[in-house]
Tab-separated table of C-alpha atoms and ligand atoms in Angstrom:
chain	number	residue	atom	x	y	z
W	1	MET	CA	20.735	11.523	24.284
W	2	THR	CA	19.395	9.825	21.173
W	3	ASN	CA	20.257	6.312	20.180
W	4	SER	CA	22.437	7.454	17.304
W	5	GLU	CA	24.523	9.672	19.596
W	6	GLN	CA	25.125	6.683	21.815
W	7	GLY	CA	25.862	4.583	18.777
W	8	THR	CA	23.329	1.952	19.819
W	9	ARG	CA	20.893	2.187	16.930
W	10	PRO	CA	20.305	-1.326	15.583
W	11	THR	CA	21.918	-1.996	12.242
W	12	VAL	CA	19.864	-3.124	9.281
W	13	ARG	CA	20.785	-6.511	7.783
W	14	ALA	CA	23.871	-5.858	5.669
W	15	ASP	CA	22.297	-7.304	2.506
W	16	LEU	CA	19.273	-5.010	2.876
W	17	ALA	CA	21.260	-1.880	3.700
W	18	ALA	CA	22.745	-2.016	0.199
W	19	MET	CA	19.307	-2.150	-1.477
W	20	SER	CA	16.902	0.574	-2.382
W	21	GLY	CA	13.182	0.022	-1.841
W	22	TYR	CA	10.691	-0.348	-4.665
W	23	HIS	CA	9.077	2.982	-5.446
W	24	SER	CA	7.056	4.499	-8.201
W	25	PRO	CA	7.047	8.286	-7.766
W	26	GLN	CA	3.546	9.538	-6.878
W	27	VAL	CA	3.455	13.050	-8.339
W	28	ARG	CA	0.171	15.019	-8.248
W	29	VAL	CA	-1.049	15.361	-11.837
W	30	ASP	CA	-4.322	15.340	-13.767
W	31	VAL	CA	-3.404	12.471	-16.077
W	32	ARG	CA	-1.775	9.565	-14.236
W	33	LEU	CA	-0.414	6.922	-16.607
W	34	ASN	CA	2.507	5.545	-14.617
W	35	THR	CA	1.466	2.481	-12.596
W	36	ASN	CA	-0.653	0.408	-15.016
W	37	GLU	CA	-3.866	0.798	-13.046
W	38	SER	CA	-7.287	0.623	-14.669
W	39	PRO	CA	-8.488	4.049	-15.816
W	40	LEU	CA	-12.011	3.272	-14.559
W	41	GLY	CA	-13.067	2.120	-11.111
W	42	PRO	CA	-15.081	-1.095	-10.742
W	43	PRO	CA	-18.791	-0.919	-11.751
W	44	LYS	CA	-21.092	0.844	-9.294
W	45	GLU	CA	-23.179	-2.329	-8.846
W	46	PHE	CA	-20.032	-3.919	-7.413
W	47	VAL	CA	-19.553	-1.070	-4.955
W	48	GLU	CA	-23.177	-1.376	-3.828
W	49	GLN	CA	-22.815	-5.123	-3.389
W	50	VAL	CA	-19.691	-4.548	-1.286
W	51	LEU	CA	-21.481	-2.046	0.951
W	52	ALA	CA	-24.274	-4.579	1.527
W	53	GLU	CA	-21.678	-7.273	2.314
W	54	ALA	CA	-20.050	-5.001	4.879
W	55	LYS	CA	-23.265	-5.070	6.934
W	56	GLN	CA	-23.210	-8.866	7.071
W	57	ILE	CA	-19.654	-9.295	8.252
W	58	LEU	CA	-19.011	-10.544	11.789
W	59	TRP	CA	-16.440	-7.893	12.538
W	60	HIS	CA	-15.546	-9.272	15.977
W	61	ARG	CA	-14.590	-12.667	14.517
W	62	TYR	CA	-11.433	-13.690	12.696
W	63	PRO	CA	-11.992	-14.248	8.964
W	64	ASP	CA	-12.140	-17.685	7.326
W	65	ARG	CA	-8.504	-18.656	7.631
W	66	SER	CA	-8.316	-20.683	4.433
W	67	ALA	CA	-10.624	-18.381	2.441
W	68	VAL	CA	-12.634	-21.353	1.214
W	69	ALA	CA	-15.476	-19.422	-0.441
W	70	LEU	CA	-13.100	-17.016	-2.175
W	71	ARG	CA	-10.914	-19.841	-3.475
W	72	HIS	CA	-13.985	-21.668	-4.794
W	73	ALA	CA	-15.170	-18.535	-6.562
W	74	VAL	CA	-11.758	-17.827	-8.110
W	75	GLY	CA	-11.361	-21.488	-9.070
W	76	ALA	CA	-14.748	-21.498	-10.803
W	77	ALA	CA	-13.814	-18.304	-12.666
W	78	VAL	CA	-10.568	-19.774	-14.021
W	79	GLY	CA	-11.794	-23.359	-14.507
W	80	GLN	CA	-9.703	-24.942	-11.739
W	81	SER	CA	-10.523	-26.615	-8.443
W	82	ALA	CA	-10.339	-24.531	-5.243
W	83	SER	CA	-7.488	-26.738	-4.036
W	84	ARG	CA	-5.335	-25.219	-6.788
W	85	ILE	CA	-6.017	-21.621	-5.765
W	86	TYR	CA	-3.977	-19.639	-3.249
W	87	CYS	CA	-4.891	-16.032	-2.407
W	88	ALA	CA	-2.890	-13.279	-0.724
W	89	ASN	CA	-2.716	-9.526	-0.199
W	90	GLY	CA	-1.800	-8.600	-3.756
W	91	SER	CA	0.176	-10.819	-6.070
W	92	ASN	CA	3.308	-9.326	-4.540
W	93	GLU	CA	2.502	-11.201	-1.329
W	94	VAL	CA	1.897	-14.369	-3.348
W	95	LEU	CA	5.374	-13.931	-4.850
W	96	GLN	CA	6.970	-13.289	-1.457
W	97	ASN	CA	5.315	-16.357	0.069
W	98	LEU	CA	6.383	-18.483	-2.919
W	99	LEU	CA	9.964	-17.367	-2.380
W	100	MET	CA	9.798	-18.016	1.367
W	101	THR	CA	8.578	-21.532	0.581
W	102	TYR	CA	10.826	-22.493	-2.322
W	103	ALA	CA	13.820	-20.108	-2.309
W	104	GLY	CA	15.578	-18.343	0.605
W	105	ALA	CA	19.051	-18.764	2.070
W	106	GLY	CA	21.359	-20.995	0.060
W	107	ARG	CA	18.998	-21.094	-2.926
W	108	THR	CA	19.056	-19.240	-6.230
W	109	THR	CA	16.369	-17.472	-8.238
W	110	LEU	CA	16.565	-16.613	-11.921
W	111	THR	CA	15.091	-13.649	-13.824
W	112	PHE	CA	15.449	-12.452	-17.404
W	113	GLU	CA	15.826	-8.669	-17.458
W	114	PRO	CA	14.319	-6.257	-18.052
W	115	THR	CA	11.368	-7.569	-16.087
W	116	TYR	CA	9.282	-6.766	-13.004
W	117	ALA	CA	11.736	-5.438	-10.408
W	118	LEU	CA	9.961	-7.137	-7.500
W	119	HIS	CA	11.025	-10.620	-8.665
W	120	SER	CA	14.691	-9.996	-7.891
W	121	HIS	CA	13.938	-7.566	-5.063
W	122	LEU	CA	11.823	-10.120	-3.145
W	123	SER	CA	14.400	-12.793	-3.926
W	124	LEU	CA	16.951	-10.712	-2.037
W	125	THR	CA	14.693	-9.755	0.887
W	126	THR	CA	13.902	-13.444	1.384
W	127	GLY	CA	17.629	-14.192	1.514
W	128	SER	CA	17.897	-15.909	-1.868
W	129	THR	CA	20.707	-15.418	-4.353
W	130	ALA	CA	19.202	-13.555	-7.315
W	131	VAL	CA	20.698	-14.240	-10.740
W	132	ALA	CA	19.477	-11.636	-13.245
W	133	LEU	CA	20.328	-12.414	-16.876
W	134	SER	CA	19.650	-10.206	-19.884
W	135	ARG	CA	17.146	-10.814	-22.636
W	136	GLY	CA	18.055	-10.317	-26.302
W	137	THR	CA	18.355	-6.904	-27.966
W	138	ASP	CA	14.630	-6.627	-28.623
W	139	PHE	CA	13.732	-8.078	-25.229
W	140	GLU	CA	12.976	-11.505	-26.654
W	141	LEU	CA	13.935	-14.659	-24.759
W	142	SER	CA	15.069	-17.637	-26.803
W	143	ALA	CA	14.109	-21.032	-25.439
W	144	GLU	CA	17.696	-22.115	-26.015
W	145	SER	CA	19.309	-19.387	-23.900
W	146	ALA	CA	16.710	-19.844	-21.149
W	147	ARG	CA	17.445	-23.571	-21.071
W	148	GLU	CA	21.192	-22.956	-20.847
W	149	ALA	CA	20.665	-20.445	-18.029
W	150	VAL	CA	18.588	-22.920	-16.018
W	151	ASP	CA	21.112	-25.709	-16.631
W	152	SER	CA	24.050	-23.629	-15.474
W	153	HIS	CA	22.472	-21.843	-12.455
W	154	GLN	CA	20.154	-24.618	-11.207
W	155	PRO	CA	17.682	-22.090	-9.769
W	156	ALA	CA	15.146	-23.148	-7.142
W	157	VAL	CA	12.733	-20.595	-8.604
W	158	THR	CA	12.708	-19.232	-12.170
W	159	PHE	CA	10.518	-16.243	-13.073
W	160	LEU	CA	8.811	-15.384	-16.322
W	161	CYS	CA	6.450	-12.449	-16.645
W	162	SER	CA	3.938	-12.665	-19.474
W	163	PRO	CA	2.988	-10.142	-20.733
W	164	ASN	CA	6.263	-8.815	-19.417
W	165	ASN	CA	6.381	-5.637	-17.379
W	166	PRO	CA	7.944	-3.234	-18.532
W	167	THR	CA	8.173	-4.359	-22.178
W	168	GLY	CA	4.541	-5.452	-22.640
W	169	MET	CA	5.700	-8.459	-24.653
W	170	LEU	CA	3.999	-11.814	-24.518
W	171	GLU	CA	5.960	-15.035	-23.972
W	172	PRO	CA	4.884	-17.609	-26.574
W	173	ARG	CA	3.554	-20.913	-25.281
W	174	SER	CA	6.503	-22.788	-26.826
W	175	THR	CA	8.978	-20.708	-24.779
W	176	VAL	CA	7.087	-21.234	-21.512
W	177	GLU	CA	6.931	-24.980	-22.189
W	178	ALA	CA	10.642	-25.165	-22.995
W	179	VAL	CA	11.589	-23.223	-19.844
W	180	LEU	CA	9.243	-25.386	-17.755
W	181	ASP	CA	10.873	-28.569	-19.078
W	182	ALA	CA	14.323	-27.211	-18.226
W	183	VAL	CA	13.213	-26.027	-14.779
W	184	GLU	CA	11.758	-29.442	-13.970
W	185	SER	CA	14.949	-31.230	-15.040
W	186	ALA	CA	16.795	-29.006	-12.565
W	187	GLY	CA	14.271	-29.803	-9.807
W	188	GLY	CA	13.078	-26.174	-9.640
W	189	LEU	CA	9.814	-24.244	-9.813
W	190	LEU	CA	8.659	-21.991	-12.659
W	191	VAL	CA	6.626	-18.944	-11.641
W	192	VAL	CA	4.778	-17.154	-14.455
W	193	ASP	CA	3.607	-13.710	-13.369
W	194	GLU	CA	0.444	-12.922	-15.339
W	195	ALA	CA	-0.536	-9.637	-13.692
W	196	TYR	CA	-1.623	-8.514	-17.172
W	197	GLY	CA	-2.796	-11.930	-18.360
W	198	GLU	CA	-6.372	-10.865	-19.145
W	199	PHE	CA	-5.108	-8.441	-21.799
W	200	ALA	CA	-3.221	-11.262	-23.557
W	201	PRO	CA	-4.284	-13.934	-26.058
W	202	TRP	CA	-3.104	-16.959	-24.039
W	203	SER	CA	-2.464	-17.950	-20.418
W	204	ALA	CA	-0.009	-20.407	-18.882
W	205	THR	CA	-2.914	-21.489	-16.656
W	206	GLU	CA	-3.583	-24.104	-19.366
W	207	LEU	CA	-0.316	-25.798	-18.414
W	208	VAL	CA	-1.009	-26.088	-14.671
W	209	ASP	CA	-1.168	-29.739	-13.693
W	210	GLU	CA	-0.358	-31.901	-10.638
W	211	SER	CA	2.634	-33.313	-12.511
W	212	ARG	CA	4.123	-29.930	-13.415
W	213	SER	CA	6.265	-27.567	-11.314
W	214	LEU	CA	4.415	-24.468	-12.409
W	215	ALA	CA	2.688	-21.634	-10.529
W	216	VAL	CA	0.784	-18.909	-12.403
W	217	VAL	CA	0.303	-15.680	-10.444
W	218	LYS	CA	-2.513	-13.224	-11.109
W	219	THR	CA	-3.984	-10.128	-9.514
W	220	TYR	CA	-7.182	-8.139	-9.060
W	221	SER	CA	-5.102	-4.949	-9.220
W	222	LYS	CA	-5.012	-4.342	-12.963
W	223	THR	CA	-7.817	-6.014	-14.922
W	224	TRP	CA	-10.321	-5.972	-12.087
W	225	ALA	CA	-9.728	-2.293	-11.413
W	226	MET	CA	-9.083	-3.100	-7.743
W	227	ALA	CA	-5.520	-1.986	-7.008
W	228	GLY	CA	-6.848	-0.382	-3.814
W	229	VAL	CA	-8.100	-3.727	-2.448
W	230	ARG	CA	-4.765	-5.606	-2.478
W	231	LEU	CA	-5.828	-9.061	-3.642
W	232	GLY	CA	-3.866	-11.471	-5.790
W	233	TYR	CA	-3.892	-15.211	-6.364
W	234	MET	CA	-1.987	-18.153	-7.715
W	235	ILE	CA	-3.063	-21.159	-9.764
W	236	ALA	CA	-0.798	-24.101	-8.974
W	237	PRO	CA	-0.857	-27.832	-8.211
W	238	ASP	CA	-2.511	-28.921	-4.933
W	239	TRP	CA	0.810	-29.950	-3.400
W	240	LEU	CA	2.252	-26.506	-3.970
W	241	VAL	CA	-0.762	-24.707	-2.490
W	242	LYS	CA	-0.492	-26.975	0.592
W	243	ALA	CA	3.216	-26.246	0.960
W	244	MET	CA	2.495	-22.510	1.198
W	245	GLU	CA	0.611	-22.983	4.488
W	246	ALA	CA	3.877	-22.996	6.415
W	247	VAL	CA	4.731	-19.401	5.521
W	248	THR	CA	1.244	-17.885	5.359
W	249	LEU	CA	0.350	-15.636	8.279
W	250	PRO	CA	-2.768	-16.766	10.138
W	251	TYR	CA	-5.894	-14.907	8.928
W	252	HIS	CA	-3.892	-12.849	6.435
W	253	LEU	CA	-6.967	-12.200	4.240
W	254	ASP	CA	-9.444	-10.002	6.075
W	255	SER	CA	-13.195	-10.676	5.892
W	256	MET	CA	-13.953	-7.624	3.761
W	257	LYS	CA	-11.298	-8.502	1.198
W	258	GLN	CA	-12.617	-12.050	0.899
W	259	ALA	CA	-16.131	-10.694	0.311
W	260	MET	CA	-14.869	-8.170	-2.241
W	261	GLY	CA	-12.922	-10.808	-4.152
W	262	ILE	CA	-16.068	-12.957	-4.459
W	263	ALA	CA	-18.337	-10.023	-5.343
W	264	ALA	CA	-16.029	-8.840	-8.135
W	265	LEU	CA	-16.413	-12.159	-9.948
W	266	ASP	CA	-20.151	-11.466	-10.342
W	267	HIS	CA	-19.181	-8.621	-12.684
W	268	GLY	CA	-17.131	-10.529	-15.234
W	269	GLU	CA	-18.925	-8.934	-18.183
W	270	ALA	CA	-18.124	-5.411	-17.044
W	271	MET	CA	-14.524	-6.455	-16.570
W	272	THR	CA	-14.315	-7.943	-20.053
W	273	ALA	CA	-15.778	-4.748	-21.512
W	274	ARG	CA	-13.105	-2.702	-19.720
W	275	VAL	CA	-10.370	-4.997	-21.013
W	276	ASP	CA	-11.694	-4.711	-24.583
W	277	GLY	CA	-11.800	-0.918	-24.285
W	278	VAL	CA	-8.196	-0.815	-23.068
W	279	LYS	CA	-7.051	-3.114	-25.894
W	280	ALA	CA	-8.657	-0.860	-28.527
W	281	GLU	CA	-7.051	2.208	-26.985
W	282	ARG	CA	-3.716	0.394	-26.781
W	283	ASN	CA	-3.738	-0.048	-30.546
W	284	ARG	CA	-4.645	3.606	-31.097
W	285	VAL	CA	-1.889	4.873	-28.771
W	286	ALA	CA	0.717	2.508	-30.270
W	287	GLY	CA	-0.206	3.600	-33.801
W	288	ARG	CA	0.039	7.293	-32.971
W	289	LEU	CA	3.374	6.916	-31.130
W	290	ALA	CA	4.776	5.134	-34.184
W	291	GLU	CA	3.569	8.042	-36.373
W	292	LEU	CA	5.523	10.336	-34.051
W	293	ASP	CA	8.668	8.343	-34.936
W	294	CYS	CA	8.822	6.549	-31.598
W	295	ARG	CA	10.079	2.982	-31.509
W	296	VAL	CA	7.119	1.023	-30.090
W	297	TRP	CA	7.367	-2.515	-28.739
W	298	PRO	CA	4.363	-4.772	-29.375
W	299	SER	CA	2.267	-4.901	-26.204
W	300	ALA	CA	-0.129	-7.584	-24.964
W	301	ALA	CA	-0.712	-5.615	-21.746
W	302	ASN	CA	-2.353	-2.325	-20.689
W	303	PHE	CA	0.818	-0.273	-21.154
W	304	ILE	CA	3.306	0.448	-23.918
W	305	LEU	CA	7.084	0.670	-23.865
W	306	PHE	CA	8.433	3.132	-26.410
W	307	ARG	CA	11.585	5.039	-27.297
W	308	PRO	CA	11.087	8.625	-28.431
W	309	PRO	CA	13.390	9.916	-31.199
W	310	VAL	CA	15.443	12.124	-28.849
W	311	GLU	CA	18.701	11.940	-26.901
W	312	ALA	CA	17.276	12.576	-23.445
W	313	PRO	CA	13.918	10.898	-22.766
W	314	THR	CA	13.922	12.208	-19.186
W	315	ASP	CA	13.401	15.710	-20.646
W	316	ILE	CA	10.319	14.431	-22.440
W	317	TRP	CA	9.111	12.857	-19.195
W	318	GLN	CA	9.621	16.150	-17.323
W	319	ARG	CA	7.879	18.197	-20.001
W	320	LEU	CA	4.923	15.826	-19.803
W	321	VAL	CA	4.835	16.317	-16.009
W	322	ASP	CA	4.890	20.081	-16.614
W	323	ARG	CA	1.695	19.519	-18.624
W	324	SER	CA	0.226	17.436	-15.781
W	325	VAL	CA	0.760	14.078	-17.515
W	326	LEU	CA	2.691	11.445	-15.545
W	327	ILE	CA	4.166	8.394	-17.290
W	328	ARG	CA	7.017	6.118	-16.166
W	329	ASP	CA	10.594	7.102	-16.856
W	330	THR	CA	12.229	3.726	-17.369
W	331	SER	CA	15.304	5.123	-19.124
W	332	SER	CA	17.616	4.472	-16.170
W	333	TRP	CA	16.552	0.822	-15.836
W	334	ARG	CA	19.020	-1.779	-16.984
W	335	GLY	CA	18.547	-2.466	-20.706
W	336	LEU	CA	15.949	0.278	-21.147
W	337	GLU	CA	18.164	3.197	-22.168
W	338	GLY	CA	16.093	5.829	-23.957
W	339	CYS	CA	12.761	4.184	-23.112
W	340	LEU	CA	9.579	5.417	-21.467
W	341	ARG	CA	6.476	3.441	-20.455
W	342	VAL	CA	2.924	4.700	-20.647
W	343	THR	CA	-0.162	3.085	-19.142
W	344	ILE	CA	-3.289	3.015	-21.312
W	345	GLY	CA	-5.784	5.349	-19.648
W	346	SER	CA	-9.260	6.532	-20.606
W	347	THR	CA	-9.809	7.769	-24.166
W	348	THR	CA	-9.559	11.366	-22.955
W	349	GLU	CA	-6.392	10.745	-20.930
W	350	ASN	CA	-4.736	9.003	-23.868
W	351	SER	CA	-5.642	11.865	-26.177
W	352	VAL	CA	-4.196	14.412	-23.745
W	353	PHE	CA	-0.995	12.356	-23.541
W	354	LEU	CA	-0.703	11.965	-27.336
W	355	ALA	CA	-1.348	15.655	-28.002
W	356	ALA	CA	1.286	16.598	-25.411
W	357	MET	CA	3.772	14.170	-26.976
W	358	ALA	CA	3.183	15.569	-30.474
W	359	ASP	CA	3.659	19.093	-29.168
W	360	ILE	CA	6.816	18.302	-27.194
W	361	LEU	CA	8.433	16.317	-30.001
W	362	GLU	CA	7.704	19.082	-32.481
W	363	GLN	CA	9.621	21.489	-30.251
W	364	SER	CA	12.548	19.120	-29.703
X	401	PLP	C1	1.363	-4.572	-11.032
X	401	PLP	C2	2.067	-5.881	-11.039
X	401	PLP	C3	1.803	-6.809	-10.049
X	401	PLP	C4	0.701	-6.488	-9.079
X	401	PLP	O1	0.998	-6.572	-7.811
X	401	PLP	P1	-0.210	-6.559	-6.754
X	401	PLP	O2	0.537	-6.782	-5.509
X	401	PLP	O3	-1.126	-7.661	-7.126
X	401	PLP	O4	-0.856	-5.208	-6.867
X	401	PLP	C5	2.429	-8.031	-10.083
X	401	PLP	N1	3.263	-8.346	-11.075
X	401	PLP	C6	3.534	-7.483	-12.058
X	401	PLP	C7	4.423	-7.872	-13.162
X	401	PLP	C8	2.959	-6.211	-12.058
X	401	PLP	O5	3.253	-5.348	-13.014
């Protein structure tokens, strides 16, 4: 007899049973523009360096538990001391560990939707109460409404995402400063997710200071073309980095990952060239979508949110899949009725996408 026949199968936590996991459909297509990855892999010199590193690693030993060399390298790259750098397996793990440290049972987190789904999802899996408020009609966030929200909900952790996924929009410095002031008055922590920060004209990293309750979270997944490595980091005051020790699993960053994170930083120029290429293509794709009568939101990231001039955007999405082009159907997400999101790919991929769009819209 199986467990379920006996009725003895363990029950999932009630609050989790009601949730759905976080998934981005992985359909097999030629042109994949749905998860905001880099269209190009890292430079081949990096791959060769990594292979050489692999021969040096003491595989039978645990890795450096506090990833000292990696944190020094990241700190040098962003102009901060190593004591202000915390690394984890993707920025998602940084976010989860932040929530385990500062949110959790009996505490509230605050998001402004639409935004990255993992912020509220991880709030719930860590047992926090997630308050999700809406942005304005064009996805803007006024400093005034953010301040009121913080005052009335007294969140332990408040999230901003800049540039924001899925809208691509950048939070101005004045808004981040206003929200940070409000968060500090309420005794909370502001987390700014800058997964796409390198595509944007300014970074909240400039505001990080021992006296401020601010953590800026970044990743190697997008700009560094290393989504397959799973490495993210946070820039935050020393006291905050120290506080994270309590929830961090021992030796969570394997030796190879630490070596790869350091090696990547030797290729900053190649990375900058990739970012510049994506930004140029972003402007071309945005311009063409606007010509096709799509509503296009201004993006400071490597993707574009747009609304095609049709009733049913899911049909457009499906017809793109039929032509082996996969983008993200965001039309069922709260506040994103009618919208689709496309990642900026290589020049060829973008051209295939734009030609398919023109064709499909002509037939609609
Ligand atoms: C892609 C993305 C991440 C990246 O997560 P990793 O775990 O570092 O791959 C984090 N935040 C946002 C907003 C993203 O879009």
